[in-house]
Amino acid sequence: MSSLPPNPQGDLMRAATVNMAVAQPTKSKAASKQSNNANTKAKSQMHRRSRTGCYTCRLRRKKCDEGTPMCTACKHLGLVCEYKRPMWWSNNDARRQHKDDIKMIIKRKKLSEKASHTIQTSVGSPPGLSHSLPTSATFSDPLDRTRSASIDSQFAFNFNSPPHVSEYGAYNQHMLPSHSDFMFNMSPYEIDVKTERQMFVNDVPTLRESTVSTFSTFHTPPPPGTILPSYPMDGEWGEQQIYQERRESLAEETLNCNFFDFSHGLPTSTRQVDIELEENDQRLLDHFVQSVLPTIFPILETNQHGSVGSDLILPNLQNNKGYLHCCLMIAAQHFKATMNVQGEEIDNDIMRHRHATILALCEALNKDENHHQILEATLGLIFFQCCVGRYDDSLPDIPWHQHFQAVDSLVTKLDLPRLVSESTEQLSQTPFNMTLTAWIDILGATMQGRAPTFAHTYREKHLSATNPFLGLRELMGCDDHVMYLISEIACLEALKKEGMVDDITLCTHVQSLGDQISLTEAHDSGPKMPYNTNGTLSPKQLSKNITSAFRLAARIYLCSLVPGFSPSQASCVGLVEKLTSVLHFIPSGPNGFDRSLAWVYLMAGSVSGMNSSFRQFFNDRIAQLGDAANNGSFGGIVSLLHEVWQQADNSQPSPSANGSTEAPYISWRDVMQMRGWDYLLI
């Protein structure tokens, strides 16, 4: 209860105030009520959900205009627009993963648009800041294989060459007091610099930070009468030198983007495939295009952006029945492995399309027509299995080397070895099927301890002065001459197994091939981080790093042929350590290139000792790959090396000729035969 006395006058004033408020015109209140009703009605209409929109917009919880064949949102963002119920919709984990993938695609698109807006400079920019050279930075890479230097990396400034003190003379305080003293002789400009920082705890990546800062020369002019030093000053960079330095750092030299002849119709401009399929097969095809296609030929995709899909895979899907069934089989295998799906339904899909592929090939062979299409489908059966197949899959299948017998017959019938060998008949483009055949032939021969089928062709190419290239570097990253020498080493091993060379002759050939390998190092400046100064991937430097890795692996393979070879010998240990250091310069992870180095890891891992740094490095790469390390050739390498290491570590050292003990050499080929493994590891 209040202790204040009553105030009748104040009560009357308050009552008057209330009456004045009530006495306002009722028109505004009615209008307000009408407005509220309209807002409520519009709000209810806004939240009315459509049940016929595409599943991509429904997953994103966005309004879909239901356009055909693609809605506006999916077309703008470059997403797959699906009106049929997709396979991932009924799986919560798959739906969550698909949503994360869409978020990443949208993020990359925004970053790409921002980067393209930032790169555009004014006409008055310094010479080195405006360029229109066809670099890898001008492409939009859907796989996002670009990297930026971490803040604690020694390559944080220039990935192509180490910095020298003499390069920074223009910023020496004794020569030039400040940047503002010389910047007025050129038009002002701005540069956005993106810096990424990764924190590691016990070598495990944790926190990742990314910042963008702007460097600007838009400064306030100096007061009138200020005497500015002349530019360029003695000992500083001139305009031509600046242009040269910037041109060398920004003008990335890509590999030949029109190297291959894909031997079929015109390439497609999009990733939309118009094929009449049943609903279940359509889901498999969608899974192949979205999930399997980006993992096939990653080196070729880096060199020729988009060519894997538009020039090779998608035209074949529409024109080649056997190839289509092969891809659907691979999609079912990939879905089974990555989604951990078990059951008769997925196994029936795999076997149904496997049988349809073989049936289509047999029909075409009986008709003796469409040899190019048969060859492409057969190569797909071999190589795609190396990309996504599981070594422990118990479903019946034809061994890869039996498929290659058909490849041998088709390549000979098409006369491809003569076409690529004769110097008098210069081809404008190398037949892609012959290049892929050569890759499988050379590395497959090392798996079986035999000579490559077309070894004579590779020898002619190696010795040719006018037509030496077969496209192996563009396809898989390793220089052609190094691959030719691996073919020669395989021939030497075949002669050794057949007892056609004695030890002295064998050692002579080993020394000769070692000298030939050394000749391929003539212009090799050593491995570097394969990134340009702007953080984009450098295909040329990546190819050099991969070539260095294959070259050292070839030396290990060659040394293993020497009588009395032991992995504990100093020369072998040194090669493994050097190869491990080179592999650090090759990007890792799901978007890296470890899966393209299966043969390299096999050669190095099979002779690495218990205390070798290679083992820890290899286990780190497995962890970075995640679940992808269990599939394809890389998954087979993981299982094989662990088996070899287990046997080698449990074996007793044997005495050597000089009185010391040596670790026994466990042949990886013997382990495969003992376990009944008959798969291709390339």
XYZ file of C-alpha atoms in Angstrom:
682
model
C 0.000 0.000 0.000
C 1.350 3.404 -1.015
C 2.136 5.906 1.732
C 1.444 8.935 -0.524
C -1.844 10.915 -0.111
C -4.410 10.659 -2.886
C -4.191 13.242 -5.692
C -7.578 13.723 -7.341
C -6.195 16.293 -9.786
C -3.528 13.902 -11.028
C -6.136 11.146 -11.448
C -8.276 13.447 -13.558
C -5.312 14.356 -15.782
C -4.486 10.668 -16.345
C -8.077 9.918 -17.190
C -8.112 12.748 -19.686
C -4.961 11.410 -21.279
C -6.505 7.956 -21.666
C -9.642 9.433 -23.168
C -7.586 11.427 -25.652
C -5.823 8.256 -26.741
C -9.122 6.447 -27.157
C -10.589 9.371 -29.025
C -8.199 8.902 -31.993
C -9.924 8.205 -35.329
C -10.961 4.578 -35.783
C -9.931 4.718 -39.429
C -6.226 4.204 -38.696
C -7.021 1.263 -36.400
C -9.063 -0.380 -39.114
C -6.319 0.204 -41.643
C -3.785 -1.281 -39.262
C -5.964 -4.347 -38.760
C -6.359 -4.729 -42.518
C -2.602 -4.433 -42.984
C -1.973 -7.074 -40.319
C -4.430 -9.435 -42.008
C -2.670 -8.905 -45.335
C 0.737 -9.576 -43.788
C -0.571 -12.703 -42.094
C -2.004 -13.943 -45.368
C 1.217 -13.184 -47.279
C 3.240 -14.876 -44.561
C 1.115 -17.979 -44.757
C 1.503 -18.007 -48.525
C 5.281 -17.504 -48.212
C 5.713 -20.576 -46.027
C 3.514 -22.825 -48.127
C 5.927 -25.613 -49.168
C 5.996 -27.099 -52.645
C 6.069 -30.871 -52.975
C 6.971 -30.884 -56.669
C 10.238 -28.931 -56.581
C 13.593 -30.537 -57.359
C 15.212 -32.567 -54.619
C 18.281 -30.332 -54.587
C 16.223 -27.246 -53.650
C 14.236 -29.289 -51.167
C 17.461 -30.431 -49.540
C 18.677 -26.806 -49.383
C 15.215 -25.666 -48.166
C 15.069 -23.128 -50.978
C 12.184 -22.115 -53.235
C 12.301 -23.956 -56.569
C 10.818 -22.461 -59.742
C 10.490 -26.037 -61.106
C 12.118 -25.147 -64.406
C 12.973 -27.892 -66.882
C 15.342 -29.517 -67.502
C 16.993 -27.538 -64.663
C 15.547 -25.044 -62.231
C 17.050 -21.557 -62.107
C 18.801 -22.066 -58.745
C 20.552 -25.290 -59.744
C 21.501 -23.866 -63.146
C 22.989 -20.732 -61.589
C 25.009 -22.670 -59.007
C 26.030 -25.485 -61.340
C 24.268 -28.166 -59.281
C 22.637 -31.360 -60.468
C 18.867 -30.775 -60.673
C 16.955 -33.949 -59.860
C 13.162 -34.253 -60.015
C 13.208 -38.028 -59.639
C 13.763 -39.301 -56.141
C 17.578 -39.720 -55.956
C 19.327 -42.628 -54.297
C 20.824 -40.480 -51.550
C 17.438 -39.103 -50.417
C 16.480 -42.187 -48.397
C 19.832 -42.396 -46.574
C 20.370 -39.816 -43.829
C 24.157 -40.069 -43.971
C 24.188 -39.806 -47.742
C 21.769 -36.861 -47.600
C 23.954 -35.083 -45.055
C 27.051 -35.709 -47.165
C 25.256 -34.480 -50.307
C 24.217 -31.302 -48.498
C 27.801 -30.680 -47.380
C 28.972 -31.179 -50.971
C 26.430 -28.643 -52.206
C 27.573 -26.136 -49.581
C 31.162 -26.628 -50.693
C 30.216 -26.132 -54.363
C 28.391 -22.901 -53.522
C 31.334 -21.707 -51.432
C 33.779 -22.409 -54.248
C 31.573 -20.620 -56.754
C 31.428 -17.527 -54.569
C 35.188 -17.608 -54.056
C 35.693 -18.050 -57.793
C 33.421 -15.091 -58.588
C 35.220 -12.977 -56.002
C 38.603 -14.000 -57.347
C 37.623 -13.236 -60.946
C 36.355 -9.828 -59.810
C 39.568 -9.163 -57.887
C 41.934 -10.177 -60.694
C 40.492 -7.553 -63.068
C 42.730 -4.506 -62.915
C 42.574 -1.067 -64.472
C 44.245 -0.146 -67.760
C 46.866 1.886 -65.931
C 48.041 -0.989 -63.736
C 51.706 -1.922 -63.634
C 52.737 -4.215 -66.510
C 53.037 -7.364 -64.396
C 49.579 -7.155 -62.822
C 47.523 -7.478 -66.007
C 47.889 -10.670 -67.958
C 45.688 -12.803 -70.175
C 47.816 -15.881 -70.552
C 45.963 -19.222 -70.481
C 46.990 -20.333 -67.033
C 45.457 -22.840 -64.678
C 44.150 -19.896 -62.646
C 41.767 -18.958 -65.468
C 39.848 -22.213 -65.162
C 37.175 -23.065 -62.654
C 38.206 -26.414 -61.255
C 35.215 -28.399 -59.882
C 37.536 -30.578 -57.868
C 39.198 -27.595 -56.189
C 42.757 -28.912 -56.447
C 44.328 -25.533 -55.707
C 46.272 -24.946 -52.546
C 47.671 -21.977 -50.679
C 50.830 -21.857 -48.641
C 50.531 -22.199 -44.903
C 51.885 -19.340 -42.881
C 54.718 -21.398 -41.463
C 55.809 -22.867 -44.802
C 59.212 -22.105 -46.200
C 57.507 -21.817 -49.577
C 55.051 -19.194 -48.374
C 56.175 -16.474 -50.830
C 57.186 -18.096 -54.107
C 56.561 -21.739 -54.776
C 58.512 -21.738 -58.027
C 61.890 -20.511 -56.767
C 63.436 -19.676 -53.386
C 63.679 -15.961 -52.651
C 67.016 -14.179 -52.749
C 68.008 -11.065 -50.871
C 68.997 -9.333 -54.099
C 65.414 -9.516 -55.322
C 64.259 -7.136 -52.620
C 66.633 -4.263 -53.377
C 63.758 -1.929 -54.111
C 62.612 -2.272 -50.508
C 65.997 -1.612 -48.888
C 65.628 1.306 -46.471
C 69.073 2.685 -47.335
C 68.172 2.889 -50.997
C 64.525 3.885 -50.682
C 63.003 5.479 -47.550
C 59.412 4.325 -48.104
C 57.083 2.838 -50.645
C 55.314 6.178 -51.099
C 58.502 7.679 -52.546
C 58.291 5.739 -55.800
C 54.695 4.666 -56.203
C 53.509 7.910 -57.816
C 55.206 7.230 -61.135
C 52.652 4.525 -61.951
C 48.876 4.372 -61.812
C 47.465 3.365 -58.432
C 46.213 -0.177 -57.975
C 44.906 -2.601 -55.351
C 45.711 -6.266 -54.703
C 43.740 -8.641 -52.488
C 46.043 -11.092 -50.706
C 44.520 -14.278 -49.297
C 46.398 -15.919 -46.425
C 45.539 -19.329 -45.043
C 46.843 -20.660 -41.746
C 46.670 -24.262 -40.592
C 47.374 -25.302 -36.994
C 48.746 -28.767 -36.305
C 48.668 -30.635 -32.988
C 50.960 -33.669 -33.001
C 51.042 -33.473 -36.816
C 47.233 -33.584 -36.923
C 45.546 -30.616 -38.688
C 43.079 -28.840 -36.406
C 42.262 -25.138 -36.682
C 42.243 -23.558 -40.150
C 42.044 -19.793 -40.624
C 41.707 -17.766 -43.797
C 42.055 -13.986 -44.102
C 41.974 -11.591 -47.042
C 43.902 -8.321 -46.836
C 44.111 -5.555 -49.408
C 47.329 -3.916 -50.528
C 46.576 -0.484 -51.981
C 48.649 2.325 -53.521
C 45.848 4.870 -53.329
C 47.736 7.186 -50.941
C 47.324 10.850 -50.193
C 49.622 12.923 -52.477
C 52.610 14.610 -50.792
C 52.484 18.313 -49.937
C 53.283 20.759 -52.736
C 56.988 21.374 -53.146
C 58.062 17.941 -51.911
C 61.098 16.705 -53.842
C 60.645 13.070 -54.840
C 63.594 10.874 -55.848
C 63.871 9.904 -59.490
C 62.654 6.395 -60.434
C 64.033 3.925 -61.201
C 67.022 4.525 -58.971
C 70.423 2.985 -59.489
C 70.373 -0.682 -58.468
C 66.561 -0.950 -58.435
C 64.213 -2.782 -60.735
C 63.346 -1.162 -64.033
C 59.939 -1.470 -65.634
C 61.098 -4.172 -68.025
C 62.619 -6.180 -65.185
C 59.419 -5.925 -63.142
C 57.433 -7.108 -66.148
C 59.791 -10.029 -66.688
C 59.682 -11.128 -63.028
C 55.894 -10.912 -62.855
C 55.472 -12.665 -66.195
C 57.634 -15.585 -65.099
C 55.752 -15.971 -61.815
C 52.205 -15.574 -63.168
C 52.441 -17.091 -66.644
C 52.040 -20.760 -65.760
C 53.072 -23.004 -68.645
C 50.396 -25.674 -68.881
C 50.736 -28.910 -70.768
C 49.299 -29.386 -74.238
C 45.526 -29.024 -73.859
C 44.748 -30.638 -77.239
C 47.189 -33.507 -77.139
C 44.823 -36.461 -77.419
C 42.525 -37.751 -80.099
C 39.600 -39.411 -78.311
C 38.488 -41.227 -81.496
C 34.754 -40.544 -81.198
C 32.241 -37.789 -81.813
C 32.195 -34.175 -80.796
C 32.757 -33.410 -77.119
C 29.820 -32.422 -74.961
C 29.636 -28.951 -73.462
C 27.878 -29.939 -70.238
C 27.715 -32.785 -67.777
C 24.080 -33.520 -68.598
C 23.725 -36.966 -70.172
C 20.560 -37.655 -72.154
C 20.166 -41.447 -71.959
C 16.957 -43.451 -71.597
C 17.422 -45.656 -68.517
C 15.333 -47.332 -65.886
C 14.997 -45.547 -62.555
C 17.538 -47.720 -60.737
C 20.086 -47.456 -63.558
C 19.498 -43.706 -63.751
C 20.508 -43.442 -60.096
C 23.677 -45.380 -60.831
C 24.453 -43.110 -63.769
C 23.916 -40.019 -61.629
C 26.208 -41.481 -58.981
C 28.845 -42.165 -61.625
C 28.775 -38.608 -62.983
C 28.744 -36.984 -59.538
C 31.050 -39.232 -57.494
C 33.103 -41.498 -59.767
C 33.880 -39.240 -62.708
C 35.917 -36.708 -60.646
C 38.240 -39.496 -59.421
C 39.166 -40.828 -62.881
C 42.318 -39.461 -64.525
C 43.018 -36.658 -62.002
C 46.301 -35.737 -63.741
C 44.583 -35.411 -67.119
C 41.838 -33.341 -65.500
C 44.494 -31.008 -64.077
C 46.171 -30.577 -67.476
C 42.999 -30.390 -69.577
C 40.243 -28.921 -67.431
C 36.953 -30.688 -68.077
C 38.249 -32.931 -70.864
C 37.744 -36.144 -68.897
C 34.011 -35.597 -68.794
C 33.287 -33.595 -71.944
C 35.773 -35.234 -74.336
C 36.140 -38.804 -73.101
C 33.545 -40.198 -70.694
C 30.226 -38.547 -71.543
C 30.340 -38.996 -75.344
C 31.121 -42.670 -74.829
C 28.193 -43.064 -72.443
C 25.796 -41.914 -75.138
C 27.353 -43.735 -78.090
C 28.879 -46.931 -76.675
C 26.553 -49.523 -75.138
C 29.361 -51.650 -73.674
C 31.034 -48.586 -72.203
C 27.749 -47.473 -70.611
C 27.240 -50.809 -68.857
C 30.869 -50.756 -67.737
C 30.399 -47.338 -66.115
C 27.142 -48.417 -64.453
C 28.941 -51.467 -63.032
C 31.733 -49.260 -61.689
C 29.152 -46.871 -60.197
C 27.475 -49.754 -58.371
C 30.855 -50.938 -57.049
C 31.740 -47.442 -55.888
C 28.356 -46.967 -54.218
C 28.701 -50.304 -52.440
C 32.190 -49.457 -51.159
C 31.722 -45.805 -50.190
C 28.212 -46.086 -48.742
C 28.967 -49.419 -47.065
C 25.890 -50.949 -48.665
C 25.556 -54.726 -48.464
C 22.905 -56.989 -49.896
C 21.771 -58.886 -52.942
C 20.317 -55.837 -54.671
C 23.600 -53.971 -55.114
C 25.471 -57.197 -55.951
C 22.863 -57.996 -58.602
C 23.369 -54.528 -60.109
C 27.122 -55.119 -60.314
C 26.839 -58.563 -61.882
C 24.003 -57.548 -64.232
C 25.994 -54.707 -65.781
C 29.211 -56.747 -65.768
C 27.463 -59.448 -67.768
C 25.891 -56.851 -70.103
C 29.313 -55.313 -70.756
C 30.911 -58.625 -71.678
C 27.896 -59.555 -73.819
C 28.061 -56.260 -75.726
C 31.790 -56.737 -76.340
C 31.311 -60.306 -77.580
C 28.541 -59.236 -79.966
C 30.698 -56.453 -81.396
C 33.673 -58.803 -81.774
C 31.559 -61.348 -83.614
C 30.356 -58.658 -86.010
C 33.973 -57.443 -86.390
C 32.975 -53.780 -86.250
C 33.248 -50.714 -83.991
C 36.742 -51.666 -82.909
C 37.385 -48.288 -81.290
C 34.293 -48.638 -79.111
C 35.223 -52.187 -78.102
C 38.731 -51.041 -77.202
C 37.449 -48.144 -75.085
C 35.020 -50.376 -73.193
C 37.687 -53.030 -72.583
C 40.173 -50.446 -71.329
C 37.424 -49.141 -69.059
C 36.940 -52.613 -67.590
C 40.647 -52.687 -66.721
C 41.394 -49.148 -65.638
C 38.158 -48.163 -63.888
C 38.506 -51.231 -61.717
C 41.879 -49.834 -60.600
C 40.155 -46.589 -59.601
C 37.223 -47.804 -57.498
C 37.284 -51.599 -57.233
C 37.879 -53.404 -53.947
C 40.624 -55.991 -53.843
C 38.599 -58.093 -51.382
C 35.423 -58.136 -53.494
C 34.280 -61.755 -53.674
C 32.062 -61.324 -56.750
C 33.280 -63.316 -59.767
C 35.153 -61.335 -62.381
C 37.533 -61.850 -65.303
C 41.207 -61.074 -64.452
C 42.591 -57.870 -65.900
C 45.304 -59.628 -67.956
C 42.668 -61.630 -69.824
C 40.925 -58.381 -70.753
C 44.300 -57.072 -71.898
C 44.626 -59.922 -74.376
C 41.578 -58.478 -76.122
C 43.187 -55.030 -75.929
C 46.317 -56.435 -77.593
C 44.272 -57.840 -80.450
C 42.248 -54.646 -80.937
C 45.250 -52.303 -80.803
C 47.016 -54.440 -83.402
C 43.925 -54.561 -85.614
C 43.608 -50.761 -85.462
C 47.326 -50.486 -86.311
C 47.889 -47.994 -83.479
C 51.546 -48.950 -82.772
C 52.526 -48.120 -86.339
C 50.581 -44.862 -86.303
C 52.386 -43.578 -83.214
C 55.821 -44.926 -84.195
C 56.386 -43.865 -87.788
C 58.185 -40.542 -87.995
C 56.990 -40.088 -91.584
C 53.371 -39.930 -90.447
C 53.171 -37.133 -87.908
C 49.881 -37.170 -86.027
C 48.335 -33.884 -84.959
C 46.917 -35.658 -81.894
C 47.987 -38.846 -80.143
C 45.338 -41.616 -80.008
C 44.170 -41.647 -76.394
C 43.483 -45.379 -76.454
C 47.097 -46.122 -77.356
C 48.372 -43.929 -74.519
C 46.159 -45.613 -71.932
C 47.099 -49.010 -73.356
C 50.790 -48.175 -72.982
C 50.340 -47.130 -69.336
C 48.548 -50.377 -68.481
C 50.962 -52.439 -70.572
C 54.174 -51.095 -69.017
C 53.151 -51.136 -65.369
C 51.090 -54.302 -65.795
C 54.182 -56.085 -67.135
C 56.057 -55.214 -63.937
C 53.203 -56.766 -61.956
C 53.606 -60.086 -63.761
C 57.368 -60.127 -64.263
C 57.113 -60.213 -68.050
C 58.079 -57.987 -70.963
C 55.480 -55.407 -72.083
C 53.446 -56.439 -75.099
C 54.402 -53.366 -77.119
C 57.945 -52.999 -75.749
C 59.373 -52.606 -79.262
C 57.099 -49.604 -79.869
C 58.242 -47.927 -76.643
C 61.878 -48.579 -77.528
C 61.411 -46.897 -80.904
C 59.706 -43.928 -79.285
C 62.523 -43.611 -76.749
C 65.162 -43.520 -79.492
C 63.174 -41.280 -81.839
C 64.488 -37.755 -82.285
C 61.407 -36.432 -84.112
C 58.420 -38.205 -82.534
C 59.337 -39.360 -79.013
C 56.160 -38.585 -77.051
C 53.158 -40.821 -76.507
C 51.204 -38.612 -74.096
C 52.050 -40.505 -70.904
C 53.035 -37.302 -69.113
C 49.781 -35.583 -70.064
C 47.747 -38.612 -69.011
C 49.370 -39.739 -65.749
C 52.068 -37.173 -64.941
C 55.253 -39.200 -65.546
C 57.597 -38.246 -68.371
C 57.401 -40.554 -71.390
C 61.126 -41.400 -71.423
C 61.046 -42.576 -67.803
C 58.132 -44.863 -68.641
C 60.013 -46.236 -71.661
C 62.950 -47.090 -69.386
C 60.612 -48.857 -66.938
C 59.540 -50.941 -69.930
C 63.188 -51.813 -70.590
C 63.691 -52.812 -66.945
C 60.659 -55.102 -67.204
C 62.187 -56.700 -70.314
C 65.439 -57.256 -68.419
C 63.565 -58.883 -65.516
C 61.790 -61.199 -67.976
C 65.162 -62.262 -69.404
C 66.454 -62.884 -65.884
C 63.453 -65.043 -64.968
C 63.862 -67.089 -68.141
C 67.577 -67.588 -67.424
C 68.657 -65.954 -70.680
C 71.317 -63.677 -69.100
C 74.150 -64.481 -66.717
C 75.033 -62.367 -63.699
C 77.777 -60.401 -65.444
C 75.596 -59.536 -68.414
C 72.744 -58.690 -66.067
C 74.886 -56.251 -64.073
C 76.103 -54.672 -67.303
C 72.522 -54.038 -68.440
C 71.612 -52.709 -64.995
C 74.442 -50.196 -65.155
C 73.495 -49.174 -68.692
C 69.852 -48.605 -67.760
C 70.950 -46.667 -64.671
C 72.937 -44.342 -66.933
C 69.896 -43.928 -69.169
C 67.793 -42.948 -66.154
C 70.441 -40.388 -65.194
C 70.117 -38.780 -68.620
C 66.472 -37.984 -67.889
C 67.624 -35.873 -64.924
C 69.615 -33.469 -67.120
C 67.205 -30.537 -66.802
C 65.622 -31.491 -63.489
C 66.135 -28.770 -60.867
C 64.665 -30.863 -58.060
C 61.144 -31.029 -56.623
C 59.279 -27.892 -55.581
C 55.839 -27.207 -54.207
C 53.521 -27.442 -57.252
C 51.781 -24.113 -56.748
C 52.023 -20.771 -58.457
C 52.563 -17.555 -56.538
C 48.799 -16.937 -56.608
C 48.158 -20.296 -54.905
C 46.833 -22.202 -57.939
C 48.102 -25.636 -58.860
C 50.947 -25.742 -61.379
C 50.437 -28.723 -63.736
C 53.973 -28.422 -65.088
C 55.644 -28.548 -61.658
C 53.306 -31.333 -60.546
C 54.395 -33.346 -63.574
C 58.047 -32.748 -62.688
C 57.486 -33.959 -59.131
C 55.625 -37.071 -60.268
C 58.350 -37.791 -62.808
C 60.990 -37.540 -60.065
C 59.003 -40.009 -57.954
C 58.670 -42.511 -60.806
C 62.345 -42.090 -61.684
C 63.451 -43.033 -58.162
C 60.943 -45.899 -58.055
C 62.396 -47.151 -61.352
C 65.884 -47.103 -59.801
C 64.618 -49.186 -56.869
C 63.007 -51.616 -59.299
C 66.277 -51.819 -61.252
C 68.379 -52.396 -58.126
C 66.128 -55.278 -57.079
C 67.333 -57.212 -60.160
C 70.974 -57.196 -59.042
C 72.116 -60.613 -57.701
C 72.343 -60.613 -53.901
C 70.033 -57.613 -53.513
C 68.937 -56.751 -49.957
C 66.642 -53.907 -48.813
C 69.111 -53.084 -46.017
C 71.874 -52.125 -48.456
C 72.917 -48.492 -48.158
C 72.111 -47.705 -51.797
C 68.543 -49.015 -51.449
C 67.968 -47.253 -48.118
C 69.196 -43.997 -49.638
C 66.865 -44.314 -52.633
C 63.851 -44.932 -50.380
C 64.670 -41.918 -48.206
C 65.166 -39.693 -51.234
C 61.890 -40.870 -52.739
C 60.104 -40.143 -49.459
C 61.396 -36.569 -49.540
C 60.130 -36.154 -53.117
C 56.667 -37.461 -52.214
C 56.301 -34.628 -49.689
C 55.995 -32.261 -52.669
C 52.947 -34.055 -54.107
C 49.538 -32.901 -52.760
C 47.790 -35.365 -50.475
C 44.268 -35.962 -49.244
C 41.048 -36.814 -51.127
C 41.776 -34.114 -53.724
C 45.467 -34.994 -53.923
C 47.304 -37.350 -56.239
C 48.427 -40.235 -54.026
C 46.091 -42.640 -55.826
C 47.968 -41.921 -59.063
C 51.213 -43.123 -57.434
C 50.196 -46.687 -56.518
C 53.114 -48.216 -58.432
C 55.570 -45.789 -56.838
C 54.358 -46.665 -53.351
C 54.625 -50.369 -54.217
C 58.260 -50.114 -55.316
C 59.329 -48.016 -52.317
C 57.227 -49.753 -49.677
C 58.280 -53.264 -50.661
C 61.908 -52.509 -49.708
C 61.392 -50.086 -46.811
C 62.793 -51.287 -43.490
C 61.236 -51.250 -40.071
C 62.909 -47.939 -39.159
C 62.379 -46.306 -42.542
C 60.711 -42.895 -42.594
C 58.696 -44.084 -45.582
C 56.433 -46.238 -43.414
C 55.364 -43.349 -41.208
C 54.928 -41.132 -44.264
C 52.792 -43.759 -45.979
C 50.582 -44.211 -42.919
C 50.105 -40.426 -42.744
C 48.996 -40.366 -46.372
C 46.520 -43.176 -45.664
C 45.047 -41.177 -42.781
C 44.707 -38.078 -44.956
C 42.914 -40.026 -47.690
C 40.386 -41.406 -45.207
C 37.915 -43.947 -46.570
C 39.195 -43.407 -50.121
C 42.406 -45.238 -49.129
C 40.463 -48.524 -49.089
C 39.376 -48.425 -52.742
C 41.075 -48.998 -56.053
C 44.749 -49.736 -56.562
C 45.709 -47.688 -53.529
C 43.601 -49.929 -51.295
C 45.339 -52.958 -52.765
C 48.742 -51.359 -52.120
C 47.823 -50.712 -48.484
C 46.880 -54.351 -47.877
C 49.852 -55.729 -49.815
C 52.477 -53.562 -48.099
C 51.144 -54.324 -44.636
C 51.396 -58.024 -45.449
C 54.948 -57.621 -46.808
C 56.031 -55.598 -43.776
C 54.588 -58.150 -41.382
C 56.542 -60.970 -43.007
C 59.744 -58.932 -43.320
C 59.658 -57.737 -39.700
C 59.105 -61.284 -38.431
C 61.937 -62.767 -40.513
C 65.392 -63.362 -39.086
C 68.285 -61.370 -40.621
C 70.704 -63.433 -42.693
C 74.517 -63.039 -42.788
C 75.951 -61.229 -45.790
C 79.168 -61.823 -47.718
C 81.049 -59.128 -45.768
C 80.124 -60.624 -42.397
C 77.269 -58.269 -41.463
C 73.603 -59.181 -41.246
C 71.069 -58.172 -43.855
C 67.299 -58.061 -43.768
C 65.728 -60.665 -46.079
C 64.005 -59.465 -49.228
C 60.331 -60.436 -49.180
C 59.071 -60.374 -52.758
C 55.742 -58.572 -53.000
C 54.929 -60.683 -56.051
C 55.346 -63.873 -54.017
C 53.045 -62.478 -51.331
C 50.364 -61.766 -53.947
C 50.615 -65.279 -55.329
C 50.477 -66.773 -51.846
C 47.324 -64.791 -50.990
C 45.721 -65.409 -54.373
C 45.627 -61.714 -55.264
C 45.511 -61.133 -58.986
C 44.790 -57.449 -59.418
C 46.452 -54.556 -61.197
C 48.189 -51.957 -59.002
C 48.767 -48.897 -61.161
